[in-house]
mmCIF file of C-alpha atoms in Angstrom:
data_model
loop_
_atom_site.group_PDB
_atom_site.id
_atom_site.type_symbol
_atom_site.label_atom_id
_atom_site.label_comp_id
_atom_site.label_asym_id
_atom_site.label_seq_id
_atom_site.Cartn_x
_atom_site.Cartn_y
_atom_site.Cartn_z
ATOM 1 C CA MET A 237 99.873 -121.140 119.980
ATOM 2 C CA TRP A 238 98.912 -122.748 123.305
ATOM 3 C CA LYS A 239 98.828 -126.170 121.640
ATOM 4 C CA LYS A 240 102.341 -125.751 120.354
ATOM 5 C CA GLY A 241 103.612 -124.680 123.763
ATOM 6 C CA SER A 242 101.950 -127.661 125.421
ATOM 7 C CA ALA A 243 103.413 -130.036 122.875
ATOM 8 C CA LEU A 244 106.926 -128.724 123.378
ATOM 9 C CA LEU A 245 106.495 -128.912 127.149
ATOM 10 C CA VAL A 246 105.408 -132.528 126.897
ATOM 11 C CA ALA A 247 108.327 -133.304 124.606
ATOM 12 C CA GLY A 248 110.747 -131.655 127.023
ATOM 13 C CA THR A 249 109.344 -133.662 129.923
ATOM 14 C CA VAL A 250 109.840 -136.880 127.989
ATOM 15 C CA LEU A 251 113.415 -136.098 127.107
ATOM 16 C CA LEU A 252 114.214 -135.313 130.732
ATOM 17 C CA THR A 253 112.690 -138.491 132.128
ATOM 18 C CA GLY A 254 113.858 -141.048 129.610
ATOM 19 C CA CYS A 255 111.496 -143.611 128.202
ATOM 20 C CA ALA A 256 113.103 -146.973 127.597
ATOM 21 C CA GLY A 257 113.616 -150.007 129.800
ATOM 22 C CA GLU A 258 111.740 -149.825 133.109
ATOM 23 C CA ALA A 259 110.451 -146.353 132.232
ATOM 24 C CA SER A 260 108.840 -147.340 128.916
ATOM 25 C CA LEU A 261 105.422 -147.139 130.579
ATOM 26 C CA VAL A 262 106.089 -143.447 131.253
ATOM 27 C CA ARG A 263 106.615 -142.864 127.543
ATOM 28 C CA ASP A 264 103.379 -144.664 126.699
ATOM 29 C CA SER A 265 101.419 -142.658 129.292
ATOM 30 C CA ILE A 266 102.597 -139.339 127.866
ATOM 31 C CA VAL A 267 101.503 -140.369 124.381
ATOM 32 C CA ALA A 268 98.138 -141.422 125.836
ATOM 33 C CA THR A 269 97.547 -138.024 127.469
ATOM 34 C CA ILE A 270 98.340 -136.281 124.176
ATOM 35 C CA ASP A 271 95.615 -138.334 122.498
ATOM 36 C CA LYS A 272 93.144 -137.864 125.384
ATOM 37 C CA PRO A 273 93.759 -134.409 126.916
ATOM 38 C CA ASN A 274 90.507 -134.273 128.902
ATOM 39 C CA TYR A 275 90.789 -134.586 132.690
ATOM 40 C CA ASP A 276 90.722 -132.829 136.057
ATOM 41 C CA PHE A 277 93.944 -132.257 137.972
ATOM 42 C CA GLU A 278 95.091 -131.234 141.425
ATOM 43 C CA GLY A 279 98.518 -130.830 142.944
ATOM 44 C CA SER A 280 100.998 -128.679 144.794
ATOM 45 C CA LEU A 281 104.295 -126.910 144.195
ATOM 46 C CA LYS A 282 106.849 -125.432 146.577
ATOM 47 C CA LEU A 283 110.422 -124.184 146.774
ATOM 48 C CA THR A 284 112.751 -126.171 149.034
ATOM 49 C CA GLY A 285 116.260 -125.794 150.414
ATOM 50 C CA ASP A 286 118.006 -122.560 151.373
ATOM 51 C CA VAL A 287 115.376 -120.297 149.847
ATOM 52 C CA GLU A 288 115.773 -117.577 152.471
ATOM 53 C CA LYS A 289 119.559 -117.488 151.891
ATOM 54 C CA LEU A 290 119.329 -116.930 148.141
ATOM 55 C CA PRO A 291 119.152 -113.072 148.106
ATOM 56 C CA GLU A 292 121.962 -112.708 150.644
ATOM 57 C CA ALA A 293 124.094 -115.244 148.745
ATOM 58 C CA PHE A 294 124.025 -112.884 145.764
ATOM 59 C CA GLY A 295 124.918 -109.933 147.993
ATOM 60 C CA GLU A 296 121.484 -108.337 147.852
ATOM 61 C CA PRO A 297 119.473 -109.044 151.022
ATOM 62 C CA ALA A 298 115.745 -109.195 150.361
ATOM 63 C CA ASP A 299 113.412 -106.487 151.665
ATOM 64 C CA LYS A 300 110.320 -107.314 153.720
ATOM 65 C CA GLU A 301 108.146 -107.784 150.659
ATOM 66 C CA GLY A 302 110.725 -110.045 149.037
ATOM 67 C CA LYS A 303 111.045 -112.174 152.156
ATOM 68 C CA ALA A 304 107.276 -112.471 152.348
ATOM 69 C CA LEU A 305 107.071 -113.735 148.778
ATOM 70 C CA LEU A 306 109.921 -116.227 149.299
ATOM 71 C CA SER A 307 108.262 -117.458 152.478
ATOM 72 C CA ALA A 308 104.976 -117.965 150.653
ATOM 73 C CA LEU A 309 106.700 -119.892 147.872
ATOM 74 C CA LYS A 310 108.493 -122.090 150.408
ATOM 75 C CA ALA A 311 105.184 -122.839 152.127
ATOM 76 C CA GLY A 312 103.940 -123.796 148.692
ATOM 77 C CA VAL A 313 100.932 -123.348 146.452
ATOM 78 C CA THR A 314 98.123 -125.667 145.441
ATOM 79 C CA VAL A 315 97.018 -125.999 141.833
ATOM 80 C CA LYS A 316 93.574 -127.286 140.918
ATOM 81 C CA GLY A 317 91.779 -127.261 137.606
ATOM 82 C CA SER A 318 90.346 -128.934 134.527
ATOM 83 C CA GLN A 319 91.577 -129.461 130.990
ATOM 84 C CA LEU A 320 88.895 -129.973 128.352
ATOM 85 C CA ASP A 321 91.418 -130.187 125.504
ATOM 86 C CA MET A 322 94.796 -128.757 124.552
ATOM 87 C CA ASP A 323 93.152 -125.400 123.805
ATOM 88 C CA THR A 324 90.903 -125.112 126.858
ATOM 89 C CA VAL A 325 92.170 -125.173 130.442
ATOM 90 C CA LYS A 326 91.066 -123.663 133.740
ATOM 91 C CA PHE A 327 93.086 -123.712 136.948
ATOM 92 C CA GLU A 328 93.504 -121.875 140.230
ATOM 93 C CA VAL A 329 96.795 -121.358 142.057
ATOM 94 C CA GLU A 330 96.358 -120.758 145.810
ATOM 95 C CA VAL A 331 99.047 -119.867 148.351
ATOM 96 C CA LYS A 332 99.012 -122.321 151.252
ATOM 97 C CA ASP A 333 100.185 -119.792 153.866
ATOM 98 C CA ASP A 334 99.606 -116.125 153.020
ATOM 99 C CA LYS A 335 100.151 -114.694 156.523
ATOM 100 C CA LEU A 336 103.373 -112.865 155.635
ATOM 101 C CA LEU A 337 101.754 -111.519 152.465
ATOM 102 C CA ARG A 338 98.990 -110.042 154.612
ATOM 103 C CA ASP A 339 101.410 -108.744 157.223
ATOM 104 C CA ASN A 340 103.295 -106.862 154.493
ATOM 105 C CA LYS A 341 100.062 -105.579 152.905
ATOM 106 C CA LEU A 342 100.590 -107.637 149.757
ATOM 107 C CA TRP A 343 97.218 -109.339 150.161
ATOM 108 C CA THR A 344 93.944 -108.713 151.977
ATOM 109 C CA GLY A 345 90.380 -110.023 152.125
ATOM 110 C CA ASP A 346 88.641 -113.120 153.458
ATOM 111 C CA LYS A 347 89.960 -115.571 150.884
ATOM 112 C CA LYS A 348 93.463 -116.971 150.600
ATOM 113 C CA ALA A 349 95.866 -115.393 148.126
ATOM 114 C CA SER A 350 95.151 -116.979 144.770
ATOM 115 C CA VAL A 351 94.872 -116.431 141.023
ATOM 116 C CA GLU A 352 92.447 -118.053 138.596
ATOM 117 C CA THR A 353 93.503 -118.590 134.985
ATOM 118 C CA ILE A 354 91.381 -119.689 132.026
ATOM 119 C CA VAL A 355 92.899 -120.528 128.654
ATOM 120 C CA ASP A 356 90.352 -120.543 125.822
ATOM 121 C CA GLU A 357 92.093 -121.069 122.483
ATOM 122 C CA ASP A 358 93.987 -117.802 121.809
ATOM 123 C CA LYS A 359 92.730 -115.955 124.889
ATOM 124 C CA VAL A 360 93.949 -116.097 128.476
ATOM 125 C CA TYR A 361 91.795 -114.766 131.315
ATOM 126 C CA VAL A 362 93.375 -113.964 134.703
ATOM 127 C CA LYS A 363 91.626 -112.907 137.926
ATOM 128 C CA SER A 364 92.175 -112.949 141.682
ATOM 129 C CA PRO A 365 89.409 -112.931 144.339
ATOM 130 C CA LEU A 366 90.194 -109.232 144.935
ATOM 131 C CA ASP A 367 89.451 -108.237 141.348
ATOM 132 C CA SER A 368 86.012 -107.440 139.948
ATOM 133 C CA LYS A 369 86.897 -108.489 136.394
ATOM 134 C CA TYR A 370 89.234 -110.770 134.434
ATOM 135 C CA LEU A 371 92.253 -109.426 132.580
ATOM 136 C CA VAL A 372 92.218 -110.729 128.994
ATOM 137 C CA LEU A 373 95.393 -111.451 127.056
ATOM 138 C CA ASP A 374 94.499 -112.080 123.407
ATOM 139 C CA SER A 375 97.107 -113.099 120.823
ATOM 140 C CA ASN A 376 94.781 -112.016 118.010
ATOM 141 C CA VAL A 377 94.235 -108.395 119.066
ATOM 142 C CA SER A 378 95.258 -105.387 117.011
ATOM 143 C CA ASN A 379 99.027 -104.980 116.854
ATOM 144 C CA PRO A 380 100.508 -101.630 115.717
ATOM 145 C CA PHE A 381 103.694 -103.373 114.543
ATOM 146 C CA MET A 382 101.767 -105.741 112.284
ATOM 147 C CA ALA A 383 99.690 -102.881 110.907
ATOM 148 C CA GLU A 384 102.857 -101.033 109.920
ATOM 149 C CA PHE A 385 104.583 -103.949 108.225
ATOM 150 C CA GLY A 386 101.817 -106.190 106.978
ATOM 151 C CA GLY A 387 98.960 -104.119 105.595
ATOM 152 C CA SER A 388 95.565 -105.140 106.955
ATOM 153 C CA ASP A 389 95.887 -106.081 110.610
ATOM 154 C CA ALA A 390 92.646 -108.097 110.720
ATOM 155 C CA ALA A 391 93.533 -110.006 107.581
ATOM 156 C CA ASN A 392 97.017 -110.760 108.887
ATOM 157 C CA ALA A 393 95.636 -111.941 112.221
ATOM 158 C CA ALA A 394 93.432 -114.466 110.403
ATOM 159 C CA LYS A 395 96.345 -115.641 108.275
ATOM 160 C CA LEU A 396 98.610 -115.893 111.295
ATOM 161 C CA LYS A 397 96.090 -118.042 113.159
ATOM 162 C CA GLU A 398 95.744 -120.312 110.129
ATOM 163 C CA TYR A 399 99.485 -120.873 110.021
ATOM 164 C CA GLN A 400 99.654 -121.357 113.801
ATOM 165 C CA ASP A 401 97.031 -124.080 113.580
ATOM 166 C CA LYS A 402 99.000 -125.838 110.852
ATOM 167 C CA MET A 403 102.191 -125.604 112.919
ATOM 168 C CA ASN A 404 100.364 -126.923 115.979
ATOM 169 C CA ASP A 405 99.090 -129.969 114.098
ATOM 170 C CA LEU A 406 102.506 -130.598 112.603
ATOM 171 C CA THR A 407 104.166 -130.338 116.014
ATOM 172 C CA PHE A 408 101.716 -132.668 117.741
ATOM 173 C CA ASN A 409 101.988 -135.326 115.069
ATOM 174 C CA PHE A 410 105.773 -135.161 115.296
ATOM 175 C CA VAL A 411 105.791 -135.324 119.107
ATOM 176 C CA LYS A 412 103.599 -138.428 119.159
ATOM 177 C CA LYS A 413 105.732 -140.200 116.551
ATOM 178 C CA TYR A 414 109.061 -139.280 118.086
ATOM 179 C CA VAL A 415 108.091 -139.872 121.705
ATOM 180 C CA SER A 416 106.658 -143.307 120.936
ATOM 181 C CA LYS A 417 110.077 -144.413 119.655
ATOM 182 C CA TYR A 418 112.364 -142.515 122.031
ATOM 183 C CA GLY A 419 114.783 -145.124 123.355
ATOM 184 C CA TYR A 420 117.125 -143.756 126.010
ATOM 185 C CA THR A 421 117.670 -146.279 128.811
ATOM 186 C CA LEU A 422 117.943 -144.653 132.217
ATOM 187 C CA ALA A 423 120.635 -145.791 134.600
ATOM 188 C CA ASP A 424 118.301 -145.709 137.611
ATOM 189 C CA ALA A 425 114.675 -146.470 136.756
ATOM 190 C CA LYS A 426 112.685 -149.057 138.707
ATOM 191 C CA ASN A 427 109.270 -150.623 138.355
ATOM 192 C CA HIS A 428 107.820 -151.233 141.841
ATOM 193 C CA GLY A 429 104.710 -153.027 140.674
ATOM 194 C CA LYS A 430 101.080 -152.263 141.465
ATOM 195 C CA GLN A 431 100.016 -149.820 144.186
ATOM 196 C CA SER A 432 96.665 -148.330 145.191
ATOM 197 C CA VAL A 433 96.254 -144.591 144.612
ATOM 198 C CA THR A 434 93.435 -142.555 146.191
ATOM 199 C CA LEU A 435 92.409 -139.717 143.884
ATOM 200 C CA PRO A 436 91.102 -136.279 144.969
ATOM 201 C CA ASN A 437 87.552 -137.301 143.972
ATOM 202 C CA GLY A 438 87.707 -140.244 146.397
ATOM 203 C CA ASP A 439 88.151 -142.964 143.783
ATOM 204 C CA LYS A 440 90.821 -145.593 144.270
ATOM 205 C CA VAL A 441 92.779 -146.978 141.345
ATOM 206 C CA GLU A 442 95.453 -149.623 140.927
ATOM 207 C CA ALA A 443 98.533 -148.120 139.293
ATOM 208 C CA THR A 444 102.034 -149.222 138.365
ATOM 209 C CA HIS A 445 104.645 -147.277 140.340
ATOM 210 C CA VAL A 446 107.807 -146.324 138.416
ATOM 211 C CA THR A 447 110.637 -144.353 140.002
ATOM 212 C CA VAL A 448 113.386 -142.469 138.187
ATOM 213 C CA LYS A 449 116.536 -140.929 139.675
ATOM 214 C CA ILE A 450 118.606 -138.457 137.684
ATOM 215 C CA ASP A 451 121.862 -136.670 138.489
ATOM 216 C CA ALA A 452 124.081 -134.286 136.508
ATOM 217 C CA LYS A 453 125.970 -137.089 134.780
ATOM 218 C CA GLU A 454 122.721 -138.734 133.682
ATOM 219 C CA LEU A 455 121.473 -135.425 132.243
ATOM 220 C CA VAL A 456 124.655 -135.042 130.194
ATOM 221 C CA LYS A 457 124.372 -138.605 128.885
ATOM 222 C CA MET A 458 120.720 -138.020 128.028
ATOM 223 C CA PHE A 459 121.580 -134.823 126.162
ATOM 224 C CA PHE A 460 124.167 -136.514 123.943
ATOM 225 C CA PHE A 461 121.913 -139.516 123.308
ATOM 226 C CA THR A 462 118.989 -137.276 122.327
ATOM 227 C CA ALA A 463 121.142 -134.999 120.172
ATOM 228 C CA ASN A 464 122.753 -137.925 118.319
ATOM 229 C CA ASP A 465 119.384 -139.590 117.929
ATOM 230 C CA ALA A 466 117.869 -136.392 116.516
ATOM 231 C CA VAL A 467 120.537 -135.757 113.864
ATOM 232 C CA ALA A 468 120.125 -139.347 112.625
ATOM 233 C CA SER A 469 116.314 -139.373 112.705
ATOM 234 C CA LYS A 470 114.338 -139.145 109.455
ATOM 235 C CA GLU A 471 111.300 -138.012 111.458
ATOM 236 C CA VAL A 472 113.232 -135.089 112.981
ATOM 237 C CA LYS A 473 114.546 -134.140 109.554
ATOM 238 C CA ASP A 474 111.106 -134.282 107.934
ATOM 239 C CA PHE A 475 109.603 -132.247 110.767
ATOM 240 C CA ALA A 476 112.286 -129.554 110.485
ATOM 241 C CA ILE A 477 111.809 -129.306 106.715
ATOM 242 C CA ASP A 478 108.005 -129.116 106.967
ATOM 243 C CA MET A 479 108.234 -126.444 109.679
ATOM 244 C CA MET A 480 110.678 -124.354 107.630
ATOM 245 C CA VAL A 481 108.417 -124.567 104.568
ATOM 246 C CA LEU A 482 105.456 -123.404 106.646
ATOM 247 C CA THR A 483 107.491 -120.577 108.171
ATOM 248 C CA THR A 484 108.636 -119.378 104.742
ATOM 249 C CA SER A 485 105.083 -119.485 103.406
ATOM 250 C CA MET A 486 103.831 -117.523 106.402
ATOM 251 C CA THR A 487 106.514 -114.847 106.040
ATOM 252 C CA GLU A 488 105.856 -114.383 102.322
ATOM 253 C CA ASP A 489 102.101 -114.315 102.888
ATOM 254 C CA LEU A 490 102.132 -111.851 105.790
ATOM 255 C CA TYR A 491 104.760 -109.512 104.344
ATOM 256 C CA PRO A 492 104.225 -109.296 100.572
ATOM 257 C CA GLU A 493 106.019 -105.924 100.485
ATOM 258 C CA MET A 494 109.295 -107.848 100.897
ATOM 259 C CA GLY A 495 108.784 -108.841 97.262
ATOM 260 C CA LYS A 496 109.924 -112.441 97.685
ATOM 261 C CA LYS A 497 107.739 -115.235 96.363
ATOM 262 C CA THR A 498 108.884 -118.826 95.902
ATOM 263 C CA THR A 499 107.130 -121.944 94.657
ATOM 264 C CA GLU A 500 106.386 -124.852 96.982
ATOM 265 C CA ALA A 501 109.106 -126.864 95.252
ATOM 266 C CA GLU A 502 111.641 -124.083 95.805
ATOM 267 C CA LYS A 503 110.665 -123.708 99.463
ATOM 268 C CA ARG A 504 111.069 -127.427 100.083
ATOM 269 C CA ALA A 505 114.378 -127.599 98.229
ATOM 270 C CA ASN A 506 115.753 -124.627 100.171
ATOM 271 C CA ALA A 507 114.502 -126.023 103.474
ATOM 272 C CA GLU A 508 115.944 -129.470 102.790
ATOM 273 C CA ALA A 509 119.339 -127.989 101.901
ATOM 274 C CA MET A 510 119.406 -125.905 105.091
ATOM 275 C CA VAL A 511 118.278 -128.795 107.305
ATOM 276 C CA ASN A 512 120.828 -131.186 105.761
ATOM 277 C CA GLU A 513 123.586 -128.656 106.306
ATOM 278 C CA GLY A 514 122.464 -127.970 109.875
ATOM 279 C CA MET A 515 122.239 -131.641 110.798
ATOM 280 C CA ALA A 516 125.642 -132.353 109.230
ATOM 281 C CA GLU A 517 127.206 -129.542 111.257
ATOM 282 C CA ALA A 518 125.476 -130.756 114.414
ATOM 283 C CA LYS A 519 126.705 -134.319 113.860
ATOM 284 C CA LYS A 520 130.263 -133.073 113.308
ATOM 285 C CA TRP A 521 130.116 -131.057 116.526
ATOM 286 C CA LEU A 522 128.683 -133.992 118.470
ATOM 287 C CA ASP A 523 131.365 -136.366 117.193
ATOM 288 C CA GLU A 524 134.163 -133.955 118.091
ATOM 289 C CA THR A 525 132.709 -133.002 121.464
ATOM 290 C CA GLY A 526 131.896 -136.598 122.357
ATOM 291 C CA LYS A 527 135.529 -137.599 121.839
ATOM 292 C CA ALA A 528 136.974 -134.638 123.714
ATOM 293 C CA TYR A 529 134.536 -134.605 126.624
ATOM 294 C CA THR A 530 133.172 -137.621 128.439
ATOM 295 C CA PRO A 531 130.110 -137.149 130.701
ATOM 296 C CA GLU A 532 132.432 -137.456 133.704
ATOM 297 C CA LYS A 533 134.706 -134.700 132.392
ATOM 298 C CA ILE A 534 131.784 -132.402 131.645
ATOM 299 C CA VAL A 535 130.445 -132.859 135.174
ATOM 300 C CA GLU A 536 133.863 -131.966 136.581
ATOM 301 C CA GLU A 537 133.958 -128.819 134.433
ATOM 302 C CA MET A 538 130.477 -127.909 135.679
ATOM 303 C CA LYS A 539 131.686 -128.199 139.268
ATOM 304 C CA LYS A 540 134.583 -125.819 138.525
ATOM 305 C CA GLU A 541 132.043 -123.309 137.233
ATOM 306 C CA GLY A 542 130.050 -123.509 140.459
ATOM 307 C CA PHE A 543 127.456 -126.163 139.575
ATOM 308 C CA HIS A 544 128.105 -128.570 142.456
ATOM 309 C CA LYS A 545 125.273 -131.080 142.470
ATOM 310 C CA LEU A 546 121.937 -132.020 140.938
ATOM 311 C CA ALA A 547 119.508 -134.630 142.234
ATOM 312 C CA TRP A 548 116.121 -135.251 140.630
ATOM 313 C CA ASN A 549 113.761 -137.936 141.920
ATOM 314 C CA LEU A 550 110.577 -138.688 139.974
ATOM 315 C CA ASP A 551 107.660 -141.000 140.751
ATOM 316 C CA PHE A 552 105.015 -142.015 138.215
ATOM 317 C CA TYR A 553 101.814 -143.903 138.981
ATOM 318 C CA ILE A 554 100.174 -145.189 135.771
ATOM 319 C CA ASP A 555 96.836 -146.981 135.596
ATOM 320 C CA SER A 556 95.748 -149.889 133.362
ATOM 321 C CA ASN A 557 94.723 -147.452 130.605
ATOM 322 C CA LYS A 558 98.272 -146.042 130.619
ATOM 323 C CA MET A 559 97.066 -142.775 132.139
ATOM 324 C CA PRO A 560 99.386 -141.011 134.651
ATOM 325 C CA VAL A 561 97.062 -140.706 137.657
ATOM 326 C CA LYS A 562 99.795 -139.409 139.954
ATOM 327 C CA GLN A 563 103.230 -137.854 139.523
ATOM 328 C CA THR A 564 105.747 -136.477 142.016
ATOM 329 C CA SER A 565 108.968 -134.598 141.415
ATOM 330 C CA ASP A 566 111.720 -133.576 143.821
ATOM 331 C CA LEU A 567 114.504 -131.516 142.247
ATOM 332 C CA SER A 568 117.503 -130.189 144.170
ATOM 333 C CA VAL A 569 120.420 -128.119 142.816
ATOM 334 C CA THR A 570 123.505 -126.923 144.709
ATOM 335 C CA PHE A 571 125.454 -124.091 143.070
ATOM 336 C CA GLN A 572 127.713 -121.131 143.780
ATOM 337 C CA ALA A 573 127.929 -118.263 141.301
ATOM 338 C CA PRO A 574 131.101 -116.114 141.315
ATOM 339 C CA GLU A 575 129.346 -113.288 143.166
ATOM 340 C CA MET A 576 127.994 -115.638 145.839
ATOM 341 C CA LYS A 577 129.722 -115.915 149.196
ATOM 342 C CA GLN A 578 128.724 -119.541 149.777
ATOM 343 C CA PRO A 579 127.048 -122.459 147.987
ATOM 344 C CA VAL A 580 123.262 -122.547 148.110
ATOM 345 C CA THR A 581 120.944 -125.494 147.655
ATOM 346 C CA ILE A 582 117.610 -124.683 146.020
ATOM 347 C CA GLY A 583 114.938 -127.174 145.147
ATOM 348 C CA LEU A 584 111.486 -127.587 143.702
ATOM 349 C CA SER A 585 109.023 -130.153 144.972
ATOM 350 C CA ALA A 586 105.806 -130.935 143.110
ATOM 351 C CA ASP A 587 103.016 -133.483 142.926
ATOM 352 C CA GLN A 588 99.976 -133.851 140.696
ATOM 353 C CA TYR A 589 96.912 -136.081 140.508
ATOM 354 C CA ALA A 590 94.980 -136.515 137.266
ATOM 355 C CA TYR A 591 91.489 -138.018 137.200
ATOM 356 C CA ASN A 592 88.063 -137.982 135.516
ATOM 357 C CA PHE A 593 89.697 -138.830 132.187
ATOM 358 C CA GLY A 594 87.261 -138.159 129.363
ATOM 359 C CA LYS A 595 84.781 -136.438 131.692
ATOM 360 C CA ALA A 596 86.569 -133.355 132.989
ATOM 361 C CA THR A 597 84.583 -130.673 134.821
ATOM 362 C CA LYS A 598 83.096 -128.343 132.203
ATOM 363 C CA PHE A 599 83.471 -124.557 132.274
ATOM 364 C CA SER A 600 83.009 -121.566 129.978
ATOM 365 C CA ALA A 601 85.079 -118.507 129.171
ATOM 366 C CA PRO A 602 84.008 -115.313 131.022
ATOM 367 C CA ALA A 603 81.408 -113.102 129.335
ATOM 368 C CA LYS A 604 82.582 -109.907 127.634
ATOM 369 C CA ASP A 605 81.202 -107.679 130.402
ATOM 370 C CA ALA A 606 83.130 -109.721 132.981
ATOM 371 C CA SER A 607 86.547 -109.053 131.466
ATOM 372 C CA LEU A 608 88.788 -106.234 130.244
ATOM 373 C CA THR A 609 91.300 -106.286 127.416
ATOM 374 C CA VAL A 610 94.527 -104.299 127.383
ATOM 375 C CA GLU A 611 93.054 -102.078 124.652
ATOM 376 C CA GLN A 612 90.073 -101.234 126.869
ATOM 377 C CA LEU A 613 92.398 -100.373 129.746
ATOM 378 C CA VAL A 614 94.370 -98.023 127.487
ATOM 379 C CA LYS A 615 91.189 -96.195 126.391
ATOM 380 C CA ASP A 616 89.707 -95.985 129.901
ATOM 381 C CA GLU A 617 92.312 -95.211 132.581
ATOM 382 C CA LYS A 618 89.797 -95.680 135.411
ATOM 383 C CA ALA A 619 89.141 -99.273 134.300
ATOM 384 C CA ILE A 620 92.431 -100.321 135.921
ATOM 385 C CA ASN A 621 90.623 -100.045 139.267
ATOM 386 C CA SER A 622 88.813 -103.265 138.390
ATOM 387 C CA PHE A 623 92.045 -104.895 139.569
ATOM 388 C CA SER A 624 92.963 -104.472 143.222
ATOM 389 C CA ASP A 625 96.287 -102.874 144.109
ATOM 390 C CA LYS A 626 96.589 -105.609 146.753
ATOM 391 C CA GLY A 627 96.281 -108.401 144.198
ATOM 392 C CA PHE A 628 98.619 -110.131 141.758
ATOM 393 C CA VAL A 629 96.870 -109.108 138.525
ATOM 394 C CA ARG A 630 97.167 -105.308 138.845
ATOM 395 C CA PRO A 631 100.955 -105.163 138.192
ATOM 396 C CA ILE A 632 100.539 -107.407 135.127
ATOM 397 C CA ALA A 633 97.745 -105.190 133.780
ATOM 398 C CA GLU A 634 99.727 -101.995 134.344
ATOM 399 C CA ASN A 635 102.779 -103.426 132.619
ATOM 400 C CA MET A 636 100.713 -104.572 129.627
ATOM 401 C CA VAL A 637 99.089 -101.119 129.353
ATOM 402 C CA ASP A 638 102.505 -99.422 129.366
ATOM 403 C CA GLN A 639 103.735 -101.763 126.615
ATOM 404 C CA GLN A 640 100.628 -101.166 124.490
ATOM 405 C CA LYS A 641 100.952 -97.375 124.837
ATOM 406 C CA TRP A 642 104.606 -97.546 123.838
ATOM 407 C CA MET A 643 103.799 -99.630 120.748
ATOM 408 C CA GLU A 644 101.049 -97.247 119.692
ATOM 409 C CA GLU A 645 103.332 -94.223 120.122
ATOM 410 C CA TRP A 646 106.072 -95.999 118.170
ATOM 411 C CA ALA A 647 103.671 -96.772 115.311
ATOM 412 C CA GLU A 648 102.435 -93.158 115.218
ATOM 413 C CA ASP A 649 105.986 -91.802 115.127
ATOM 414 C CA LEU A 650 106.940 -94.205 112.362
ATOM 415 C CA GLU A 651 103.908 -93.205 110.307
ATOM 416 C CA ALA A 652 104.695 -89.513 110.770
ATOM 417 C CA GLU A 653 108.302 -89.999 109.618
ATOM 418 C CA GLU A 654 107.457 -92.182 106.614
ATOM 419 C CA PRO A 655 106.807 -89.400 103.990
ATOM 420 C CA ALA A 656 110.074 -87.671 104.821
ATOM 421 C CA THR A 657 112.150 -90.841 104.423
ATOM 422 C CA THR A 658 110.496 -92.095 101.246
ATOM 423 C CA THR A 659 112.576 -91.707 98.084
ATOM 424 C CA LYS A 660 111.214 -91.504 94.575
#
């Protein structure tokens, strides 16, 4: 599951940066990191622009707690961690200035406001310095809904994971193939030659500096190029068919009570027919829309709807091994929704260093006695006190417990009603 999400994120990044012409090195570096996802990373992220005006612009002035959070996000956060592979990542997000959080009793203690996250295959562990244990989110835990509709929960969980792994592999192979050939040429991409980059570990590396500038018009042009390229691509078609076949197999395998069973040949034939029809419809829509709306006209329509301006500046620093050792992003959007009294400009600024490729800092998942699952929190109400009410994890844990209790009650009610609704 995490692999698939990472792959789609990478693919989305590629499609939003463009990869031909001067930016072809960016494309190659993304493919390289997919093949070698082992490195340490460090960076920062912050909101920019009229952040403090956003609540008032929508007619709902922020309270003290809300202002404190917005202030913290504008000051920014640092992100530092290690990725051993696509399934195993550890990182810590720390607020740069948590004074207002403390003043409003949203944080306490000697350490800065922060949250540590560990992803270990299908499990996610979350903990702040104020908590005594990690909160565990496990995609393979018992699910009352699955038990009601799919027979053996444990057996279904194993089957589901097997299909997820197959989908992950299929997705990654597709991403690498498609990205390596993606050919949109950006209007404003420049290669500035070699520059020296000092990494967080003190090493210095020579890297090629590529800049990319994107506005609303460029995004529209990129969308139409990518959409037209996709509907004409054999690789996209094959991927869609293979994914639909896998999805059909998974549904029939997990829910045999539906009574539908098709052969592999039938699944592929049905999938191919649906994909062909979908791509034909998409091509027809693109042809009609492309004639009726030029990128310039679409941008003008966006302005009428309140989307005034977009500016996105990206910098990539790529070493001789085609690894992206440094990236920066500065995004700014000016908009005015109907309920807003005035236009507001909001932005997001980020930077990231990547280093120690192939020798990332090793770590292990927390031991069982150092973590609590949602199921354990439901069974032991006092266990919630392992998470501080002045930390960020407690609200997440409480919300997850409420959801789990609701699902269990729903399953019990459904089971109780079943005999009365069954017909012979």
